[in-house]
Amino acid sequence: MSFYDATVPAFLQILNSLSGLLTKAEAHCKVKNIQPEVLLGARLFPDMLPLNRQIQLASDFAAKGCARLTHSEVPSTPDTEKTFDELRQRLANTIEYVKTFKPAQFEGADTKDVTFPVGPNNSLTLKGQQFLNAFAFPNFYFHAATTHGILRHSGVEIGKRDFLGVS
Amino acid sequence: MSFYDATVPAFLQILNSLSGLLTKAEAHCKVKNIQPEVLLGARLFPDMLPLNRQIQLASDFAAKGCARLTHSEVPSTPDTEKTFDELRQRLANTIEYVKTFKPAQFEGADTKDVTFPVGPNNSLTLKGQQFLNAFAFPNFYFHAATTHGILRHSGVEIGKRDFLGVS
């Protein structure tokens, strides 16, 4: 299969599942009379990022990952979402963006250099495959699974099948 | 690059980082006078799996993932680890096992069928690339990131760089 097959479907699966997690989280707020902004601001520890930032970051690692791998213009999205609807729209926009990539754009991208920022003052150059393995995927799944962890810890009735998008 | 390059290094990076997370967690127990078995039994919610099981499952998704992709005998490891040393040994054994695979074993594996159990009574067949994207990677990263989440929630001073294995 192609490098496209190794990349785009993996992002899409979890971006879709995150949207489903948010829908279950919103329903939980309604049933339990929880203010949505409280759950969207929930964290696993006080100096960790809250739920809404986890969604924004997962979106960014997918969108920017595809852009960097294909040497496309890297999109920049302001992190303004404060409601369930807005976060689902962020995910929907990301899904739409990731779907715009064509397999041909990924041809040979696994062996091409990708230079990307690491922290405010440094950059790193890796081959596309290494960038995906060592940076884009682990960061993407990290924020996706942390989203699940925050919701689970907050009592939302979800499980790994929701994270995988197979429930 | 090869399908091997898309698989084995990704597993190894995070298996190694998990070992580092355990070392920091153990040091935290010593400094804070926490009984190791308490932290190893910590969960994000009462009906979630505890820390030691997250490590065992991450190990299994890496080891069994490589075995299924290469149509090798699928290893089965009893989940007996109850100490930091034993869990690091489990990770070390998994790393050693994953390292035994050769690139040639992965040649063409992306397009070959992989049949694997989903739940106690069902199995699913996917092409190798799809098995990796849709099942092996998301499950592997899920348990790895949940390990990070449990430790972070328990006050262990780690961050995403520890999860990525770059700190």
PDB file of N, CA, C and O in Angstrom, chain B residues 87-162:
ATOM      1  N   LEU B  87       7.770  -5.064  35.796  1.00  0.00           N
ATOM      2  CA  LEU B  87       7.157  -4.412  34.636  1.00  0.00           C
ATOM      3  C   LEU B  87       8.216  -3.893  33.670  1.00  0.00           C
ATOM      4  O   LEU B  87       8.035  -3.963  32.446  1.00  0.00           O
ATOM      5  N   ARG B  88       9.317  -3.375  34.217  1.00  0.00           N
ATOM      6  CA  ARG B  88      10.407  -2.962  33.310  1.00  0.00           C
ATOM      7  C   ARG B  88      10.976  -4.170  32.577  1.00  0.00           C
ATOM      8  O   ARG B  88      11.358  -4.082  31.419  1.00  0.00           O
ATOM      9  N   GLN B  89      11.024  -5.320  33.269  1.00  0.00           N
ATOM     10  CA  GLN B  89      11.506  -6.537  32.611  1.00  0.00           C
ATOM     11  C   GLN B  89      10.537  -6.973  31.511  1.00  0.00           C
ATOM     12  O   GLN B  89      10.965  -7.408  30.443  1.00  0.00           O
ATOM     13  N   ARG B  90       9.250  -6.837  31.762  1.00  0.00           N
ATOM     14  CA  ARG B  90       8.246  -7.153  30.734  1.00  0.00           C
ATOM     15  C   ARG B  90       8.479  -6.290  29.493  1.00  0.00           C
ATOM     16  O   ARG B  90       8.447  -6.780  28.356  1.00  0.00           O
ATOM     17  N   LEU B  91       8.701  -4.986  29.737  1.00  0.00           N
ATOM     18  CA  LEU B  91       8.976  -4.081  28.614  1.00  0.00           C
ATOM     19  C   LEU B  91      10.280  -4.461  27.925  1.00  0.00           C
ATOM     20  O   LEU B  91      10.359  -4.466  26.687  1.00  0.00           O
ATOM     21  N   ALA B  92      11.296  -4.792  28.719  1.00  0.00           N
ATOM     22  CA  ALA B  92      12.601  -5.164  28.133  1.00  0.00           C
ATOM     23  C   ALA B  92      12.465  -6.424  27.285  1.00  0.00           C
ATOM     24  O   ALA B  92      13.042  -6.521  26.192  1.00  0.00           O
ATOM     25  N   ASN B  93      11.698  -7.386  27.779  1.00  0.00           N
ATOM     26  CA  ASN B  93      11.479  -8.618  27.008  1.00  0.00           C
ATOM     27  C   ASN B  93      10.731  -8.313  25.711  1.00  0.00           C
ATOM     28  O   ASN B  93      11.011  -8.912  24.667  1.00  0.00           O
ATOM     29  N   THR B  94       9.770  -7.406  25.800  1.00  0.00           N
ATOM     30  CA  THR B  94       9.000  -7.036  24.609  1.00  0.00           C
ATOM     31  C   THR B  94       9.895  -6.324  23.598  1.00  0.00           C
ATOM     32  O   THR B  94       9.827  -6.595  22.388  1.00  0.00           O
ATOM     33  N   ILE B  95      10.724  -5.419  24.097  1.00  0.00           N
ATOM     34  CA  ILE B  95      11.654  -4.706  23.214  1.00  0.00           C
ATOM     35  C   ILE B  95      12.584  -5.705  22.515  1.00  0.00           C
ATOM     36  O   ILE B  95      12.795  -5.638  21.305  1.00  0.00           O
ATOM     37  N   GLU B  96      13.104  -6.649  23.291  1.00  0.00           N
ATOM     38  CA  GLU B  96      14.003  -7.665  22.734  1.00  0.00           C
ATOM     39  C   GLU B  96      13.279  -8.480  21.659  1.00  0.00           C
ATOM     40  O   GLU B  96      13.822  -8.740  20.579  1.00  0.00           O
ATOM     41  N   TYR B  97      12.031  -8.848  21.959  1.00  0.00           N
ATOM     42  CA  TYR B  97      11.239  -9.629  21.011  1.00  0.00           C
ATOM     43  C   TYR B  97      10.987  -8.831  19.731  1.00  0.00           C
ATOM     44  O   TYR B  97      11.171  -9.337  18.618  1.00  0.00           O
ATOM     45  N   VAL B  98      10.545  -7.586  19.874  1.00  0.00           N
ATOM     46  CA  VAL B  98      10.236  -6.758  18.695  1.00  0.00           C
ATOM     47  C   VAL B  98      11.491  -6.565  17.840  1.00  0.00           C
ATOM     48  O   VAL B  98      11.421  -6.534  16.606  1.00  0.00           O
ATOM     49  N   LYS B  99      12.625  -6.468  18.517  1.00  0.00           N
ATOM     50  CA  LYS B  99      13.891  -6.291  17.784  1.00  0.00           C
ATOM     51  C   LYS B  99      14.317  -7.530  17.004  1.00  0.00           C
ATOM     52  O   LYS B  99      15.201  -7.445  16.158  1.00  0.00           O
ATOM     53  N   THR B 100      13.726  -8.688  17.323  1.00  0.00           N
ATOM     54  CA  THR B 100      14.108  -9.899  16.579  1.00  0.00           C
ATOM     55  C   THR B 100      13.556  -9.890  15.150  1.00  0.00           C
ATOM     56  O   THR B 100      14.039 -10.641  14.302  1.00  0.00           O
ATOM     57  N   PHE B 101      12.551  -9.047  14.900  1.00  0.00           N
ATOM     58  CA  PHE B 101      11.956  -9.031  13.557  1.00  0.00           C
ATOM     59  C   PHE B 101      12.900  -8.366  12.568  1.00  0.00           C
ATOM     60  O   PHE B 101      13.605  -7.417  12.910  1.00  0.00           O
ATOM     61  N   LYS B 102      12.925  -8.887  11.363  1.00  0.00           N
ATOM     62  CA  LYS B 102      13.784  -8.376  10.295  1.00  0.00           C
ATOM     63  C   LYS B 102      12.918  -7.703   9.234  1.00  0.00           C
ATOM     64  O   LYS B 102      11.779  -8.127   9.003  1.00  0.00           O
ATOM     65  N   PRO B 103      13.456  -6.682   8.579  1.00  0.00           N
ATOM     66  CA  PRO B 103      12.685  -6.002   7.529  1.00  0.00           C
ATOM     67  C   PRO B 103      12.087  -6.959   6.513  1.00  0.00           C
ATOM     68  O   PRO B 103      10.947  -6.762   6.064  1.00  0.00           O
ATOM     69  N   ALA B 104      12.811  -8.022   6.168  1.00  0.00           N
ATOM     70  CA  ALA B 104      12.299  -8.939   5.141  1.00  0.00           C
ATOM     71  C   ALA B 104      10.981  -9.580   5.566  1.00  0.00           C
ATOM     72  O   ALA B 104      10.128  -9.888   4.721  1.00  0.00           O
ATOM     73  N   GLN B 105      10.800  -9.778   6.879  1.00  0.00           N
ATOM     74  CA  GLN B 105       9.564 -10.404   7.356  1.00  0.00           C
ATOM     75  C   GLN B 105       8.340  -9.507   7.122  1.00  0.00           C
ATOM     76  O   GLN B 105       7.214  -9.992   7.088  1.00  0.00           O
ATOM     77  N   PHE B 106       8.597  -8.210   7.011  1.00  0.00           N
ATOM     78  CA  PHE B 106       7.486  -7.257   6.814  1.00  0.00           C
ATOM     79  C   PHE B 106       7.230  -6.966   5.343  1.00  0.00           C
ATOM     80  O   PHE B 106       6.277  -6.258   5.020  1.00  0.00           O
ATOM     81  N   GLU B 107       8.064  -7.494   4.467  1.00  0.00           N
ATOM     82  CA  GLU B 107       7.893  -7.188   3.037  1.00  0.00           C
ATOM     83  C   GLU B 107       6.561  -7.712   2.535  1.00  0.00           C
ATOM     84  O   GLU B 107       6.286  -8.915   2.639  1.00  0.00           O
ATOM     85  N   GLY B 108       5.757  -6.836   2.009  1.00  0.00           N
ATOM     86  CA  GLY B 108       4.444  -7.224   1.486  1.00  0.00           C
ATOM     87  C   GLY B 108       3.389  -7.422   2.544  1.00  0.00           C
ATOM     88  O   GLY B 108       2.220  -7.680   2.229  1.00  0.00           O
ATOM     89  N   ALA B 109       3.790  -7.308   3.828  1.00  0.00           N
ATOM     90  CA  ALA B 109       2.840  -7.570   4.914  1.00  0.00           C
ATOM     91  C   ALA B 109       1.737  -6.525   4.956  1.00  0.00           C
ATOM     92  O   ALA B 109       0.673  -6.774   5.520  1.00  0.00           O
ATOM     93  N   ASP B 110       1.963  -5.374   4.370  1.00  0.00           N
ATOM     94  CA  ASP B 110       0.929  -4.326   4.404  1.00  0.00           C
ATOM     95  C   ASP B 110      -0.305  -4.720   3.599  1.00  0.00           C
ATOM     96  O   ASP B 110      -1.412  -4.283   3.912  1.00  0.00           O
ATOM     97  N   THR B 111      -0.127  -5.544   2.596  1.00  0.00           N
ATOM     98  CA  THR B 111      -1.274  -5.919   1.750  1.00  0.00           C
ATOM     99  C   THR B 111      -1.779  -7.333   2.022  1.00  0.00           C
ATOM    100  O   THR B 111      -2.728  -7.790   1.386  1.00  0.00           O
ATOM    101  N   LYS B 112      -1.121  -8.040   2.951  1.00  0.00           N
ATOM    102  CA  LYS B 112      -1.581  -9.394   3.293  1.00  0.00           C
ATOM    103  C   LYS B 112      -2.679  -9.338   4.333  1.00  0.00           C
ATOM    104  O   LYS B 112      -2.700  -8.462   5.189  1.00  0.00           O
ATOM    105  N   ASP B 113      -3.583 -10.304   4.279  1.00  0.00           N
ATOM    106  CA  ASP B 113      -4.649 -10.384   5.278  1.00  0.00           C
ATOM    107  C   ASP B 113      -4.089 -10.719   6.657  1.00  0.00           C
ATOM    108  O   ASP B 113      -3.209 -11.581   6.782  1.00  0.00           O
ATOM    109  N   VAL B 114      -4.629 -10.065   7.654  1.00  0.00           N
ATOM    110  CA  VAL B 114      -4.352 -10.416   9.051  1.00  0.00           C
ATOM    111  C   VAL B 114      -5.695 -10.711   9.701  1.00  0.00           C
ATOM    112  O   VAL B 114      -6.600  -9.871   9.675  1.00  0.00           O
ATOM    113  N   THR B 115      -5.819 -11.888  10.256  1.00  0.00           N
ATOM    114  CA  THR B 115      -7.033 -12.250  10.988  1.00  0.00           C
ATOM    115  C   THR B 115      -6.701 -12.252  12.478  1.00  0.00           C
ATOM    116  O   THR B 115      -5.733 -12.881  12.897  1.00  0.00           O
ATOM    117  N   PHE B 116      -7.475 -11.543  13.229  1.00  0.00           N
ATOM    118  CA  PHE B 116      -7.138 -11.364  14.648  1.00  0.00           C
ATOM    119  C   PHE B 116      -8.418 -11.357  15.472  1.00  0.00           C
ATOM    120  O   PHE B 116      -9.503 -11.006  14.986  1.00  0.00           O
ATOM    121  N   PRO B 117      -8.307 -11.750  16.755  1.00  0.00           N
ATOM    122  CA  PRO B 117      -9.497 -11.801  17.610  1.00  0.00           C
ATOM    123  C   PRO B 117      -9.934 -10.403  18.023  1.00  0.00           C
ATOM    124  O   PRO B 117      -9.102  -9.531  18.295  1.00  0.00           O
ATOM    125  N   VAL B 118     -11.225 -10.177  18.005  1.00  0.00           N
ATOM    126  CA  VAL B 118     -11.796  -8.963  18.590  1.00  0.00           C
ATOM    127  C   VAL B 118     -12.881  -9.429  19.554  1.00  0.00           C
ATOM    128  O   VAL B 118     -13.950  -9.850  19.151  1.00  0.00           O
ATOM    129  N   GLY B 119     -12.556  -9.347  20.826  1.00  0.00           N
ATOM    130  CA  GLY B 119     -13.458  -9.895  21.831  1.00  0.00           C
ATOM    131  C   GLY B 119     -13.293 -11.403  21.899  1.00  0.00           C
ATOM    132  O   GLY B 119     -12.525 -11.994  21.131  1.00  0.00           O
ATOM    133  N   PRO B 120     -14.030 -12.038  22.814  1.00  0.00           N
ATOM    134  CA  PRO B 120     -13.825 -13.474  23.065  1.00  0.00           C
ATOM    135  C   PRO B 120     -14.334 -14.379  21.956  1.00  0.00           C
ATOM    136  O   PRO B 120     -13.831 -15.487  21.790  1.00  0.00           O
ATOM    137  N   ASN B 121     -15.319 -13.926  21.168  1.00  0.00           N
ATOM    138  CA  ASN B 121     -15.968 -14.847  20.228  1.00  0.00           C
ATOM    139  C   ASN B 121     -15.892 -14.421  18.765  1.00  0.00           C
ATOM    140  O   ASN B 121     -16.494 -15.066  17.917  1.00  0.00           O
ATOM    141  N   ASN B 122     -15.230 -13.325  18.490  1.00  0.00           N
ATOM    142  CA  ASN B 122     -15.210 -12.834  17.121  1.00  0.00           C
ATOM    143  C   ASN B 122     -13.794 -12.639  16.613  1.00  0.00           C
ATOM    144  O   ASN B 122     -12.860 -12.432  17.390  1.00  0.00           O
ATOM    145  N   SER B 123     -13.663 -12.670  15.307  1.00  0.00           N
ATOM    146  CA  SER B 123     -12.389 -12.300  14.701  1.00  0.00           C
ATOM    147  C   SER B 123     -12.681 -11.375  13.527  1.00  0.00           C
ATOM    148  O   SER B 123     -13.815 -11.288  13.046  1.00  0.00           O
ATOM    149  N   LEU B 124     -11.648 -10.683  13.125  1.00  0.00           N
ATOM    150  CA  LEU B 124     -11.771  -9.703  12.056  1.00  0.00           C
ATOM    151  C   LEU B 124     -10.574  -9.902  11.137  1.00  0.00           C
ATOM    152  O   LEU B 124      -9.483 -10.267  11.586  1.00  0.00           O
ATOM    153  N   THR B 125     -10.785  -9.699   9.841  1.00  0.00           N
ATOM    154  CA  THR B 125      -9.690  -9.798   8.885  1.00  0.00           C
ATOM    155  C   THR B 125      -9.511  -8.459   8.193  1.00  0.00           C
ATOM    156  O   THR B 125     -10.464  -7.900   7.644  1.00  0.00           O
ATOM    157  N   LEU B 126      -8.310  -7.945   8.278  1.00  0.00           N
ATOM    158  CA  LEU B 126      -7.966  -6.692   7.607  1.00  0.00           C
ATOM    159  C   LEU B 126      -6.642  -6.875   6.869  1.00  0.00           C
ATOM    160  O   LEU B 126      -5.858  -7.762   7.198  1.00  0.00           O
ATOM    161  N   LYS B 127      -6.385  -6.026   5.895  1.00  0.00           N
ATOM    162  CA  LYS B 127      -5.051  -5.976   5.309  1.00  0.00           C
ATOM    163  C   LYS B 127      -4.071  -5.484   6.374  1.00  0.00           C
ATOM    164  O   LYS B 127      -4.433  -4.717   7.276  1.00  0.00           O
ATOM    165  N   GLY B 128      -2.824  -5.879   6.253  1.00  0.00           N
ATOM    166  CA  GLY B 128      -1.826  -5.535   7.265  1.00  0.00           C
ATOM    167  C   GLY B 128      -1.780  -4.050   7.587  1.00  0.00           C
ATOM    168  O   GLY B 128      -1.737  -3.657   8.756  1.00  0.00           O
ATOM    169  N   GLN B 129      -1.781  -3.205   6.572  1.00  0.00           N
ATOM    170  CA  GLN B 129      -1.735  -1.763   6.810  1.00  0.00           C
ATOM    171  C   GLN B 129      -2.940  -1.293   7.601  1.00  0.00           C
ATOM    172  O   GLN B 129      -2.809  -0.466   8.507  1.00  0.00           O
ATOM    173  N   GLN B 130      -4.103  -1.830   7.262  1.00  0.00           N
ATOM    174  CA  GLN B 130      -5.320  -1.437   7.980  1.00  0.00           C
ATOM    175  C   GLN B 130      -5.310  -1.967   9.410  1.00  0.00           C
ATOM    176  O   GLN B 130      -5.765  -1.279  10.330  1.00  0.00           O
ATOM    177  N   PHE B 131      -4.819  -3.189   9.570  1.00  0.00           N
ATOM    178  CA  PHE B 131      -4.685  -3.752  10.917  1.00  0.00           C
ATOM    179  C   PHE B 131      -3.806  -2.848  11.779  1.00  0.00           C
ATOM    180  O   PHE B 131      -4.120  -2.566  12.949  1.00  0.00           O
ATOM    181  N   LEU B 132      -2.709  -2.375  11.203  1.00  0.00           N
ATOM    182  CA  LEU B 132      -1.798  -1.503  11.948  1.00  0.00           C
ATOM    183  C   LEU B 132      -2.478  -0.181  12.307  1.00  0.00           C
ATOM    184  O   LEU B 132      -2.461   0.254  13.463  1.00  0.00           O
ATOM    185  N   ASN B 133      -3.093   0.464  11.310  1.00  0.00           N
ATOM    186  CA  ASN B 133      -3.726   1.787  11.505  1.00  0.00           C
ATOM    187  C   ASN B 133      -4.934   1.737  12.419  1.00  0.00           C
ATOM    188  O   ASN B 133      -5.165   2.647  13.206  1.00  0.00           O
ATOM    189  N   ALA B 134      -5.751   0.729  12.195  1.00  0.00           N
ATOM    190  CA  ALA B 134      -7.086   0.740  12.800  1.00  0.00           C
ATOM    191  C   ALA B 134      -7.113   0.004  14.129  1.00  0.00           C
ATOM    192  O   ALA B 134      -8.045   0.204  14.913  1.00  0.00           O
ATOM    193  N   PHE B 135      -6.106  -0.816  14.376  1.00  0.00           N
ATOM    194  CA  PHE B 135      -6.166  -1.669  15.564  1.00  0.00           C
ATOM    195  C   PHE B 135      -4.878  -1.632  16.395  1.00  0.00           C
ATOM    196  O   PHE B 135      -4.898  -1.252  17.564  1.00  0.00           O
ATOM    197  N   ALA B 136      -3.768  -2.032  15.789  1.00  0.00           N
ATOM    198  CA  ALA B 136      -2.549  -2.209  16.590  1.00  0.00           C
ATOM    199  C   ALA B 136      -2.035  -0.879  17.142  1.00  0.00           C
ATOM    200  O   ALA B 136      -1.788  -0.754  18.345  1.00  0.00           O
ATOM    201  N   PHE B 137      -1.864   0.099  16.282  1.00  0.00           N
ATOM    202  CA  PHE B 137      -1.356   1.398  16.752  1.00  0.00           C
ATOM    203  C   PHE B 137      -2.312   2.082  17.732  1.00  0.00           C
ATOM    204  O   PHE B 137      -1.881   2.497  18.810  1.00  0.00           O
ATOM    205  N   PRO B 138      -3.610   2.238  17.387  1.00  0.00           N
ATOM    206  CA  PRO B 138      -4.472   2.950  18.336  1.00  0.00           C
ATOM    207  C   PRO B 138      -4.546   2.273  19.698  1.00  0.00           C
ATOM    208  O   PRO B 138      -4.541   2.942  20.729  1.00  0.00           O
ATOM    209  N   ASN B 139      -4.579   0.935  19.713  1.00  0.00           N
ATOM    210  CA  ASN B 139      -4.597   0.243  20.996  1.00  0.00           C
ATOM    211  C   ASN B 139      -3.276   0.428  21.746  1.00  0.00           C
ATOM    212  O   ASN B 139      -3.258   0.660  22.960  1.00  0.00           O
ATOM    213  N   PHE B 140      -2.191   0.295  21.034  1.00  0.00           N
ATOM    214  CA  PHE B 140      -0.868   0.447  21.651  1.00  0.00           C
ATOM    215  C   PHE B 140      -0.709   1.843  22.267  1.00  0.00           C
ATOM    216  O   PHE B 140      -0.358   1.999  23.447  1.00  0.00           O
ATOM    217  N   TYR B 141      -0.984   2.861  21.471  1.00  0.00           N
ATOM    218  CA  TYR B 141      -0.822   4.236  21.974  1.00  0.00           C
ATOM    219  C   TYR B 141      -1.843   4.549  23.067  1.00  0.00           C
ATOM    220  O   TYR B 141      -1.560   5.342  23.975  1.00  0.00           O
ATOM    221  N   PHE B 142      -3.017   3.951  22.961  1.00  0.00           N
ATOM    222  CA  PHE B 142      -4.039   4.170  23.990  1.00  0.00           C
ATOM    223  C   PHE B 142      -3.516   3.740  25.361  1.00  0.00           C
ATOM    224  O   PHE B 142      -3.601   4.489  26.336  1.00  0.00           O
ATOM    225  N   HIS B 143      -2.976   2.539  25.442  1.00  0.00           N
ATOM    226  CA  HIS B 143      -2.513   2.054  26.746  1.00  0.00           C
ATOM    227  C   HIS B 143      -1.241   2.774  27.201  1.00  0.00           C
ATOM    228  O   HIS B 143      -1.029   2.983  28.393  1.00  0.00           O
ATOM    229  N   ALA B 144      -0.422   3.186  26.257  1.00  0.00           N
ATOM    230  CA  ALA B 144       0.780   3.952  26.612  1.00  0.00           C
ATOM    231  C   ALA B 144       0.388   5.323  27.160  1.00  0.00           C
ATOM    232  O   ALA B 144       0.894   5.763  28.201  1.00  0.00           O
ATOM    233  N   ALA B 145      -0.516   6.018  26.465  1.00  0.00           N
ATOM    234  CA  ALA B 145      -0.913   7.360  26.905  1.00  0.00           C
ATOM    235  C   ALA B 145      -1.736   7.285  28.188  1.00  0.00           C
ATOM    236  O   ALA B 145      -1.681   8.205  29.016  1.00  0.00           O
ATOM    237  N   THR B 146      -2.498   6.204  28.355  1.00  0.00           N
ATOM    238  CA  THR B 146      -3.255   6.042  29.604  1.00  0.00           C
ATOM    239  C   THR B 146      -2.296   5.815  30.775  1.00  0.00           C
ATOM    240  O   THR B 146      -2.541   6.288  31.891  1.00  0.00           O
ATOM    241  N   THR B 147      -1.197   5.098  30.523  1.00  0.00           N
ATOM    242  CA  THR B 147      -0.141   4.968  31.537  1.00  0.00           C
ATOM    243  C   THR B 147       0.343   6.351  31.954  1.00  0.00           C
ATOM    244  O   THR B 147       0.443   6.665  33.150  1.00  0.00           O
ATOM    245  N   HIS B 148       0.648   7.176  30.965  1.00  0.00           N
ATOM    246  CA  HIS B 148       1.096   8.547  31.246  1.00  0.00           C
ATOM    247  C   HIS B 148       0.025   9.304  32.039  1.00  0.00           C
ATOM    248  O   HIS B 148       0.341   9.986  33.024  1.00  0.00           O
ATOM    249  N   GLY B 149      -1.237   9.162  31.633  1.00  0.00           N
ATOM    250  CA  GLY B 149      -2.321   9.868  32.303  1.00  0.00           C
ATOM    251  C   GLY B 149      -2.472   9.460  33.762  1.00  0.00           C
ATOM    252  O   GLY B 149      -2.659  10.309  34.641  1.00  0.00           O
ATOM    253  N   ILE B 150      -2.373   8.156  34.023  1.00  0.00           N
ATOM    254  CA  ILE B 150      -2.485   7.681  35.410  1.00  0.00           C
ATOM    255  C   ILE B 150      -1.343   8.243  36.258  1.00  0.00           C
ATOM    256  O   ILE B 150      -1.557   8.727  37.375  1.00  0.00           O
ATOM    257  N   LEU B 151      -0.142   8.185  35.719  1.00  0.00           N
ATOM    258  CA  LEU B 151       1.015   8.681  36.486  1.00  0.00           C
ATOM    259  C   LEU B 151       0.919  10.183  36.710  1.00  0.00           C
ATOM    260  O   LEU B 151       1.197  10.693  37.797  1.00  0.00           O
ATOM    261  N   ARG B 152       0.519  10.896  35.677  1.00  0.00           N
ATOM    262  CA  ARG B 152       0.410  12.353  35.768  1.00  0.00           C
ATOM    263  C   ARG B 152      -0.655  12.720  36.785  1.00  0.00           C
ATOM    264  O   ARG B 152      -0.442  13.599  37.636  1.00  0.00           O
ATOM    265  N   HIS B 153      -1.772  12.021  36.725  1.00  0.00           N
ATOM    266  CA  HIS B 153      -2.867  12.274  37.655  1.00  0.00           C
ATOM    267  C   HIS B 153      -2.460  11.940  39.086  1.00  0.00           C
ATOM    268  O   HIS B 153      -2.991  12.506  40.048  1.00  0.00           O
ATOM    269  N   SER B 154      -1.496  11.029  39.223  1.00  0.00           N
ATOM    270  CA  SER B 154      -1.019  10.639  40.557  1.00  0.00           C
ATOM    271  C   SER B 154       0.081  11.559  41.061  1.00  0.00           C
ATOM    272  O   SER B 154       0.636  11.328  42.139  1.00  0.00           O
ATOM    273  N   GLY B 155       0.415  12.578  40.279  1.00  0.00           N
ATOM    274  CA  GLY B 155       1.380  13.563  40.751  1.00  0.00           C
ATOM    275  C   GLY B 155       2.820  13.300  40.370  1.00  0.00           C
ATOM    276  O   GLY B 155       3.718  14.045  40.791  1.00  0.00           O
ATOM    277  N   VAL B 156       3.073  12.261  39.596  1.00  0.00           N
ATOM    278  CA  VAL B 156       4.448  11.995  39.146  1.00  0.00           C
ATOM    279  C   VAL B 156       4.855  13.110  38.180  1.00  0.00           C
ATOM    280  O   VAL B 156       4.077  13.485  37.292  1.00  0.00           O
ATOM    281  N   GLU B 157       6.043  13.647  38.367  1.00  0.00           N
ATOM    282  CA  GLU B 157       6.452  14.819  37.584  1.00  0.00           C
ATOM    283  C   GLU B 157       7.048  14.395  36.239  1.00  0.00           C
ATOM    284  O   GLU B 157       8.266  14.301  36.052  1.00  0.00           O
ATOM    285  N   ILE B 158       6.149  14.138  35.326  1.00  0.00           N
ATOM    286  CA  ILE B 158       6.515  13.760  33.965  1.00  0.00           C
ATOM    287  C   ILE B 158       5.738  14.654  33.014  1.00  0.00           C
ATOM    288  O   ILE B 158       4.838  15.379  33.436  1.00  0.00           O
ATOM    289  N   GLY B 159       6.067  14.605  31.748  1.00  0.00           N
ATOM    290  CA  GLY B 159       5.340  15.380  30.758  1.00  0.00           C
ATOM    291  C   GLY B 159       5.333  14.653  29.430  1.00  0.00           C
ATOM    292  O   GLY B 159       5.831  13.525  29.323  1.00  0.00           O
ATOM    293  N   LYS B 160       4.799  15.331  28.428  1.00  0.00           N
ATOM    294  CA  LYS B 160       4.666  14.672  27.125  1.00  0.00           C
ATOM    295  C   LYS B 160       6.025  14.265  26.561  1.00  0.00           C
ATOM    296  O   LYS B 160       6.114  13.262  25.846  1.00  0.00           O
ATOM    297  N   ARG B 161       7.065  15.036  26.896  1.00  0.00           N
ATOM    298  CA  ARG B 161       8.391  14.664  26.391  1.00  0.00           C
ATOM    299  C   ARG B 161       8.835  13.297  26.926  1.00  0.00           C
ATOM    300  O   ARG B 161       9.553  12.563  26.249  1.00  0.00           O
ATOM    301  N   ASP B 162       8.418  12.966  28.144  1.00  0.00           N
ATOM    302  CA  ASP B 162       8.721  11.625  28.665  1.00  0.00           C
ATOM    303  C   ASP B 162       7.950  10.567  27.900  1.00  0.00           C
ATOM    304  O   ASP B 162       8.467   9.487  27.621  1.00  0.00           O
TER     305      ASP B 162
END
